[in-house]
Each structure stands twice: as structure tokens, then as C-alpha cells.
Coordinates of C-alpha atoms and ligand atoms in Angstrom, one line a residue:
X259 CA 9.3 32.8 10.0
X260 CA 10.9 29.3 9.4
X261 CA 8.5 27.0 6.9
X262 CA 7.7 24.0 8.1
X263 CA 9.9 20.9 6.7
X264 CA 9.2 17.7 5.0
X265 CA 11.3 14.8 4.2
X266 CA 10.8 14.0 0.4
X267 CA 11.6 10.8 -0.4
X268 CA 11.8 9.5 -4.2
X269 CA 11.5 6.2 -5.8
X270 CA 10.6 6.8 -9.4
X271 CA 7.2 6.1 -11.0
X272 CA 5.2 8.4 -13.1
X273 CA 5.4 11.2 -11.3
X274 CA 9.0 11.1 -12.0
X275 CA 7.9 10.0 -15.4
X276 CA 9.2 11.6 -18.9
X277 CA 7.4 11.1 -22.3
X278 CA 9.2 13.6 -24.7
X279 CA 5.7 14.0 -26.3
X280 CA 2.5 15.9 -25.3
X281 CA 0.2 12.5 -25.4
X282 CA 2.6 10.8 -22.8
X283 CA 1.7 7.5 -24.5
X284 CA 4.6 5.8 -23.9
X285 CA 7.1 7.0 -21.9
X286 CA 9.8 5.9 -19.0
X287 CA 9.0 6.0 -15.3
X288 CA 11.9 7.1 -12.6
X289 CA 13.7 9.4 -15.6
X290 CA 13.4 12.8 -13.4
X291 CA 15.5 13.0 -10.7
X292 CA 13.5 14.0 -6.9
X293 CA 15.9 17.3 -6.4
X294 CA 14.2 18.2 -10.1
X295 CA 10.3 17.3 -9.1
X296 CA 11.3 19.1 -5.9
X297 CA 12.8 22.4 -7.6
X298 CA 10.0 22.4 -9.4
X299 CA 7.7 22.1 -6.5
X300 CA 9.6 24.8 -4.5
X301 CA 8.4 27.6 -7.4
X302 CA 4.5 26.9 -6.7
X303 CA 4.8 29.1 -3.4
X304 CA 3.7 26.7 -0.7
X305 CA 5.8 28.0 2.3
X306 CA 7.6 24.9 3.1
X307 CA 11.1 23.5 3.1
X308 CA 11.6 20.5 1.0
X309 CA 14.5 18.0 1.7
X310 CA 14.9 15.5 -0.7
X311 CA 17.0 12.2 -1.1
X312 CA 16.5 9.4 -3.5
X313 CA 15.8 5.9 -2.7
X314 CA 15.5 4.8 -6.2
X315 CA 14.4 5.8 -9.6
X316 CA 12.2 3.0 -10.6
X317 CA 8.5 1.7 -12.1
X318 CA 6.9 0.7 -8.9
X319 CA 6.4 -2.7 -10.4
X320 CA 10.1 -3.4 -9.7
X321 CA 10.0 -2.1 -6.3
X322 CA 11.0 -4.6 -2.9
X323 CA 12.7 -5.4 -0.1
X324 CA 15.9 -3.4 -0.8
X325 CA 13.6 0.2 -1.3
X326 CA 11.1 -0.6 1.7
X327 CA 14.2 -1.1 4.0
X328 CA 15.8 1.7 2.5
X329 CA 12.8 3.5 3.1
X330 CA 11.4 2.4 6.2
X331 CA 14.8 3.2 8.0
X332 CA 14.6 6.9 6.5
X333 CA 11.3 7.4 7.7
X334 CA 11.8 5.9 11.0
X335 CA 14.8 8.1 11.3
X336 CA 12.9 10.8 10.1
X337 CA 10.1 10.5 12.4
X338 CA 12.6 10.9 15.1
X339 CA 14.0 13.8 14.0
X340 CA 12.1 17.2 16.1
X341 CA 12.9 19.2 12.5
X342 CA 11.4 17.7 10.2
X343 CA 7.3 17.5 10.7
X344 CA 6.3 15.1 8.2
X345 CA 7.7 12.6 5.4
X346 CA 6.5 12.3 1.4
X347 CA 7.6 9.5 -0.6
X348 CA 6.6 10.0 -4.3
X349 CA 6.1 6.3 -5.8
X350 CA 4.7 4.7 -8.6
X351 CA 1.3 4.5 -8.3
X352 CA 0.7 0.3 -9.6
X353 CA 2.3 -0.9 -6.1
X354 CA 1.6 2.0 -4.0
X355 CA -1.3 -0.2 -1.6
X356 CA 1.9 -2.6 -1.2
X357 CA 4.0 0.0 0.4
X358 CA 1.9 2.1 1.6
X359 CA 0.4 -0.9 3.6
X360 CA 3.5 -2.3 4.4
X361 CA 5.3 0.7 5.8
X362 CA 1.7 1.4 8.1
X363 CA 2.2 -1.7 9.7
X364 CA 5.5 -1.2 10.6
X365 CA 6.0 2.4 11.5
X366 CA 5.1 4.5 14.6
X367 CA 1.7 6.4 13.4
X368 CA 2.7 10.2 15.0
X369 CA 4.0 12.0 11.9
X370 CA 2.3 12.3 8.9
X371 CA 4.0 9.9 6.4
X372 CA 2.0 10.4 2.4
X373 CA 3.0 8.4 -0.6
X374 CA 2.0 10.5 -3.5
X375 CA 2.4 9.2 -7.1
X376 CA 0.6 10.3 -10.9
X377 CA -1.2 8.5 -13.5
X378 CA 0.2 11.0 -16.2
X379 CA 3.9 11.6 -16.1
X380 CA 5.4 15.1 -15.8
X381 CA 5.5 16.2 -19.7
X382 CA 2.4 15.0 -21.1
X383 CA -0.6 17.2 -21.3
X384 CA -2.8 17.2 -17.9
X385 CA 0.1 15.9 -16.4
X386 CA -1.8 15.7 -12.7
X387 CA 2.0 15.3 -11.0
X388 CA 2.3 19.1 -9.5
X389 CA -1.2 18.9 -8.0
X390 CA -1.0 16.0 -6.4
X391 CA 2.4 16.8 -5.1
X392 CA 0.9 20.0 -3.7
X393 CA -1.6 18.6 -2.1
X394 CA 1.1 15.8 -0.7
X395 CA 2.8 18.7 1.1
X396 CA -0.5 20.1 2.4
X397 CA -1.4 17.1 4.2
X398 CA 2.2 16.5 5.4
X399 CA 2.5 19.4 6.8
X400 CA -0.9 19.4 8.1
X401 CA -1.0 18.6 12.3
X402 CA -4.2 17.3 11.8
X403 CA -2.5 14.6 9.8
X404 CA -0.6 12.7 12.6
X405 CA -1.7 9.4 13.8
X406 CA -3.5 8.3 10.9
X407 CA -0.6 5.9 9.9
X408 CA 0.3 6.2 6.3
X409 CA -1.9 7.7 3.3
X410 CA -1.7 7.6 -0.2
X411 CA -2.7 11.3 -2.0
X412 CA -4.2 10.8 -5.2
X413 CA -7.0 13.0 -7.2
X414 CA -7.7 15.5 -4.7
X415 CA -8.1 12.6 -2.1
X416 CA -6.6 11.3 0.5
X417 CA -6.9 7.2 1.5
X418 CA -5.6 5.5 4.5
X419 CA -3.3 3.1 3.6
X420 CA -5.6 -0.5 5.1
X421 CA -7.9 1.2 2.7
X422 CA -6.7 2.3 -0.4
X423 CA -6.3 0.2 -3.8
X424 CA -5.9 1.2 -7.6
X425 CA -8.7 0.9 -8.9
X426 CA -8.5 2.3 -13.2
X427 CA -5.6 2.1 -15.1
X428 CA -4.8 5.4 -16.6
X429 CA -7.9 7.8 -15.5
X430 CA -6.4 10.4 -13.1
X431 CA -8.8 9.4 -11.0
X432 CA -7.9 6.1 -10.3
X433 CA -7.9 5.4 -6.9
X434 CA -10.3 4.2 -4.1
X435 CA -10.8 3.1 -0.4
X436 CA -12.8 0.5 0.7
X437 CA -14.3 0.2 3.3
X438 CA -14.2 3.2 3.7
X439 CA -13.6 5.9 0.9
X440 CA -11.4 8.9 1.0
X441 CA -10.5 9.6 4.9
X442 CA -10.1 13.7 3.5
X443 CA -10.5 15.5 -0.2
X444 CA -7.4 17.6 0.1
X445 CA -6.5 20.9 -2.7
X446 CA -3.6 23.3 -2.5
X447 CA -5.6 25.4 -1.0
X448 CA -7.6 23.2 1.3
X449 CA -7.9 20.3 3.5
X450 CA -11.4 18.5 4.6
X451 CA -10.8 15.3 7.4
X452 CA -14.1 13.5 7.3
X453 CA -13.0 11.3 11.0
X454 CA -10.8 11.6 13.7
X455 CA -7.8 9.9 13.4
X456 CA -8.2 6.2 13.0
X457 CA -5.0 4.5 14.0
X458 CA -5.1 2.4 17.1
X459 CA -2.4 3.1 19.5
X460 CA 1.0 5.8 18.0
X461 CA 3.8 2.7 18.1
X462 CA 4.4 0.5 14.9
X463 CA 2.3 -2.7 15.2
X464 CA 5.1 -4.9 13.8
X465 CA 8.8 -4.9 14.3
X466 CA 10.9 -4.1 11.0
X467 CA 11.7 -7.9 9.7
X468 CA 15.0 -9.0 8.6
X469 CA 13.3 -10.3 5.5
X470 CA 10.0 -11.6 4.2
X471 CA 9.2 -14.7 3.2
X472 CA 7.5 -15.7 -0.1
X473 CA 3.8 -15.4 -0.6
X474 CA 1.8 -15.9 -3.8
X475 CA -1.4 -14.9 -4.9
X476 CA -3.2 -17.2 -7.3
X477 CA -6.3 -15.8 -8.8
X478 CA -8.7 -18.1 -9.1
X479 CA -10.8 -19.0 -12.4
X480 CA -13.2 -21.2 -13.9
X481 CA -12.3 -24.7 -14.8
X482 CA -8.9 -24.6 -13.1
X483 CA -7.3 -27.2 -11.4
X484 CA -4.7 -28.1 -8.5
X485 CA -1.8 -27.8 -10.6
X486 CA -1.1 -23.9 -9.3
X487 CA -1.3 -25.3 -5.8
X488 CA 1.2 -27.8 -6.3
X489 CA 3.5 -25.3 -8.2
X490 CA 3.0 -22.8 -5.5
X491 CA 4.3 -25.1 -3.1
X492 CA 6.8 -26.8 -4.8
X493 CA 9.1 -23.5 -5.5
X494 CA 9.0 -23.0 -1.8
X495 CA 6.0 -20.3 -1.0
X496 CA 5.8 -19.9 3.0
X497 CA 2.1 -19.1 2.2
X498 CA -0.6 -18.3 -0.5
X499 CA -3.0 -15.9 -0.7
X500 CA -5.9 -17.1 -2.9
X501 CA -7.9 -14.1 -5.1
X502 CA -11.1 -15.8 -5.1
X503 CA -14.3 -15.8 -7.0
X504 CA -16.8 -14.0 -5.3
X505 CA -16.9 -14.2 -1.5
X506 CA -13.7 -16.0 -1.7
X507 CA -14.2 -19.2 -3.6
X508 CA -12.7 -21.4 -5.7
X509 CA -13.2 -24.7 -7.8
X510 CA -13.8 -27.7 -5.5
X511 CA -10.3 -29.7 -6.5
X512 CA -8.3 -26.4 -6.0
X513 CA -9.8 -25.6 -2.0
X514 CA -8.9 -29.4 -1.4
X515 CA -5.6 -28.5 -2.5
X516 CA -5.3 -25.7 -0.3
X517 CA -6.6 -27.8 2.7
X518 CA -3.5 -29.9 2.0
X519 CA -1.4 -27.2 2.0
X520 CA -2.2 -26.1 5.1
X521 CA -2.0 -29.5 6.7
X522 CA 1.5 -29.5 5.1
X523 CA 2.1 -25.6 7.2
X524 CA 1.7 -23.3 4.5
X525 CA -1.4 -20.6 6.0
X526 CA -3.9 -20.2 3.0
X527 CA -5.8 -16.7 3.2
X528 CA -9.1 -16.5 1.1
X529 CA -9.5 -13.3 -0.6
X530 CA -11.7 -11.9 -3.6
X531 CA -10.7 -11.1 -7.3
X532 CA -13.9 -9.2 -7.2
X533 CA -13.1 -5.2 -6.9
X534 CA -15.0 -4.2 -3.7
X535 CA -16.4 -6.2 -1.0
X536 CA -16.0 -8.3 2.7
X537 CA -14.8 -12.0 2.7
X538 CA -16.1 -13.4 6.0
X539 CA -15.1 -17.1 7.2
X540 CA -17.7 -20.0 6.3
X541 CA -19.7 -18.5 4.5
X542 CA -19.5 -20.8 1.5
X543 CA -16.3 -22.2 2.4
X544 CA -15.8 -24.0 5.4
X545 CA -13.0 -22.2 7.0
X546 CA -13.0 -24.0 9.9
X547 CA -12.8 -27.6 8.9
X548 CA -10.1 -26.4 6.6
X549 CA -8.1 -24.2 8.0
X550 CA -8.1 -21.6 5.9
X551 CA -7.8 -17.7 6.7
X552 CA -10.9 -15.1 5.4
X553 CA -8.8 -12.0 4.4
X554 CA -12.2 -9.8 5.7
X555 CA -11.6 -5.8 3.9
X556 CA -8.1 -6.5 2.5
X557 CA -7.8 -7.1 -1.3
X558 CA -5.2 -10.1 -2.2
X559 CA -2.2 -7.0 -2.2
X560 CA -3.2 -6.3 0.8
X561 CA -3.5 -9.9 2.2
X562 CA -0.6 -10.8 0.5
X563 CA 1.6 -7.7 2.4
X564 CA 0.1 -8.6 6.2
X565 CA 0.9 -12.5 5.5
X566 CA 4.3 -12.0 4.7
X567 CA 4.2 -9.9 8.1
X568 CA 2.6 -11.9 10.0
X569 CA 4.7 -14.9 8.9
X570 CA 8.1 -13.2 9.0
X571 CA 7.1 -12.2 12.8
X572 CA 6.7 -16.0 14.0
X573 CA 2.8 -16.1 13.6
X574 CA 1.8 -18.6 11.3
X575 CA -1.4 -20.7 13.0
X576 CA -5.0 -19.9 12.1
X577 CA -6.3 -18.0 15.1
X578 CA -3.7 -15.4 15.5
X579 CA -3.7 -14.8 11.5
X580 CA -7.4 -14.6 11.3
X581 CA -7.0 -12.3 14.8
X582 CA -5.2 -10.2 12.6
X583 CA -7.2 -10.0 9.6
X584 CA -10.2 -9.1 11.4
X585 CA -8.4 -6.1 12.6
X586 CA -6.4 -4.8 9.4
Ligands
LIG51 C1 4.6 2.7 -11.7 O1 3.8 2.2 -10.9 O2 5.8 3.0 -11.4 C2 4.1 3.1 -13.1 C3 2.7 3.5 -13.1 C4 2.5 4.8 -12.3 O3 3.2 5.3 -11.6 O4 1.3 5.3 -12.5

């Protein structure tokens, strides 16, 4: 009997990490090559055939437009291709919200596309690498997968990609969904879908761009003042994603700031530096009178990722952006 087969697509990060020492504490990301993760992967028995190419061998921190559109034309290909039944891309795991999120906005939801990365990189002790590989190909290959856009497999869960953010910096449990938590708890021997699939609709909801325009984030904090805003604006930034304090806010000086910046074009999205949590319009900030964006579920990553979008399609006026947050 033929195994199913999966796409594997590499781009470095800790799973492809090497540390030369058993406590991994300091070590490179991106130095194994995919066809050696993949070898490796091919001795655990999982009855699957694993194609892999590389798209870069990188820390995820470095990653941008030339691997998404290297990626997001392979999996786009890929997804038309009848052979191949579902795509992996192993990836750092500090940026993986940022392409996972991307890539779900602008890619067709049938096939099951699962970025899978490790906290722990392949040599050091309770390197968690293999398992969560394994349980990568398990959902990939898994038909109950398709049309739940792109998911992120991490600690024996899987996350949708509007949902899923880091949220520890070196616990092998590090990752989280909000609003909602993992959509399935998958193992190598088993998968558990808590929903149906969630995806509105099976065809990407954004054309591919031809490039995406600058947006900062600027974290907000006590005391500041409008010189950010004015920097921000003067090297050019197309928008700006503020990572508010609580429910979105910021010091008095810096939201009249970012009034004027949007009376100059530039959309201004409200987000939250806080871990968890909605920002809804007007509650303390008066969205309306101006003109601001509440980013609702998405963290500033997130935000930051759909404003480039929604900007790089031709949709830059209030209504239609906040249209588009309220739906993430
Ligand atoms: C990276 O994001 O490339 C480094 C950290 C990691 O993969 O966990």
C-alpha cells in the first residue's frame, strides 16, 4: 500500500537547531539540514512518505518576504498537486504566529498546511524536536485536518493560526491560543479535534501581494511621549500598530499623536501589550472621534501581519480595516 505524502518544507529554527552539548544552552538555529530532520523522521515508523526541500536555514527572527514568497508559492503549488495530501514547514518557533498567520490569510484552507517548530534544539537533552515532528505528520496527514487553514503543532497541541501566539521563552510548553485554546491535543499515536473545522469559505481570503508595506508596532509605556510617533512616521511606516496598555491605551500626548497620524493617512490599530485579552473600540479610547482601529483577538504580531495585508491589498480606511479585524 502506498503511504500517504507530505510536503516538508524547512526554514531553520530550533528544530533544526545544533548545540554540540547535552544542556543546549547556547547553540545555532538552521545548522541541520531538512533531508537530515527528515531521515531521521523516516526511522520512527510512521507510514508516510516525506518530500523535503529547503527554503532556508535560518533563526526565525530573520525570516521575511523573500521565505514567505518562497514558501507561499510552494505550498500553493503544493496544494494543487492530487499527490501530495498535506504540507509541513518546520520554522522557528519566535515568529511562527507571523507566518503561520500570514500564510492563513493568503492560502486556499483545503489541505492541511502545519508549521511545526522546538523550544529545545535536536542534541540537547529532552530535545522535544522528534515529537513534535511526529505529531506534525499526524495531523498533516490527518483528513480531518483540511479546512482549518494553517496550524501551528507545538507540545502535544495543535492552535489555529488567528489563534496561536508564544507565550514562554524556553519551557517546551510554550505555546497558547486565545480565544480559543488548542483547536486538537495531538500524540504519535493519537489525534483529538475539539470543533469542526473553523475556516470560513476553502479559497484564500487575500491575493498573494507583490510586497508589503512597512508597519511598526510601538509598545506603549508609562511616561512616554510622541517622539515614537513622529519617528515612526518620519522613516516612512504605511501604518502602526500600537501594543497598548491594558484594553489598548496609551499616554494622552502619544493617542493625540496617533490621531494626527491618521489624519496624515497612516491607519493606527490599537492593540494590547497585555498577554491575553479583547480590545474592543471606545471603550476608553474614543475610536471614533479618532480614527483609530481596535485590533479585537489579535495580539500586535498578529495585527501587525493583517495591516500589512490589508494595506498592501488597497484597503486602508477605517471601516473596512476595523470590518476586518472583527473577523480575524
Ligand atoms: C527561532 O525562532 O528561530 C529560534 C527559537 C526557536 O526556534 O525556538
Amino acid at each position: 500500500m502506498a503511504f500517504p505524502k507530505l510536503l516538508v518544507l524547512g526554514t531553520g529554527g530550533t528544530i533544526a537547531g545544533a548545540a554540540r552539548s547535552a544542556t543546549g544552552k547556547s547553540y545555532g538555529a538552521g545548522e541541520v539540514a531538512i533531508d537530515a530532520i527528515v531521515s531521521e523522521v523516516a526511522r520512527l515508523g510512521l507510514d508516510v512518505e516525506l518530500v523535503a526541500k529547503t527554503i532556508a536555514r535560518i533563526g526565525s527572527q530573520d525570516i521575511g518576504w523573500d521565505q514567505w514568497d518562497a514558501l507561499h508559492r510552494e505550498i500553493a503549488a503544493a496544494q494543487g498537486d492530487d499527490s501530495i495530501a498535506g504540507i509541513i514547514v518546520t520554522h522557528g518557533t519566535d515568529t511562527a504566529e507571523e507566518t503561520a498567520y500570514l500564510l492563513d490569510l493568503t492560502l486556499a484552507a483545503g489541505k492541511p498546511v502545519v508549521l511545526v517548530g522546538a523550544m529545545r534544539p535536536t542534541d540537547a537533552v529532552g530535545s522535544d524536536g522528534m515529537r513534535n515532528f511526529a505529531n506534525a505528520v499526524q495531523v498533516a496527514r490527518d483528513d480531518r485536518a483540511a479546512h482549518r487553514g494553517v496550524m501551528v503543532v507545538m507540545g502535544d497541541a495543535v492552535f489555529a493560526a488567528p489563534d496561536v501566539r508564544k507565550a514562554a521563552t524556553s519551557n517546551i510548553n510554550a505555546f497558547r491560543g486565545f480565544p480559543r485554546g488548542p483547536i486538537a491535543l495531538a500524540t504519535p499515536s493519537s489525534i483529538d479535534w475539539f470543533a469542526p473545522p473553523h475556516r470560513e469559505g476553502s479559497s484564500a481570503r487575500f491575493a498573494w501581494p507583490e510586497a508589503l508595506p512597512r508597519v511598526a508596532i510601538l509598545t506603549a509605556g508609562a511616561g512616554m511621549d510622541a517622539k515614537p510617533v513622529e519617528a515612526l512616521l518620519g522613516i516612512g511606516c504605511k501604518g502602526i500598530v500600537i501594543a497598548g496598555m491594558g484594553q489598548g491605551n496609551a499616554p494622552r500626548v502619544v493617542l493625540d499623536a496617533l490621531a494626527d497620524a491618521v489624519r496624515s493617512g497612516v491607519p493606527v490599530v490599537r492593540s494590547t501589550r497585555v498577554d491575553e485579552g479583547l480590545v474592543d473600540r471606545n471603550v476608553e479610547v474614543d475610536d471614533d472621534a479618532n480614527g483609530f482601529v481596535a485590533s479585537r483577538a489579535l495580539g500586535p504580531a498578529k495585527a501587525r501581519m493583517l495591516l500589512m495585508m490589508l494595506i498592501a491589498s488597497g484597503i486602508t480606511d477605517q471601516e473596512r480595516i476595523q470590518a476586518n479585524f472583527d473577523r480575524p
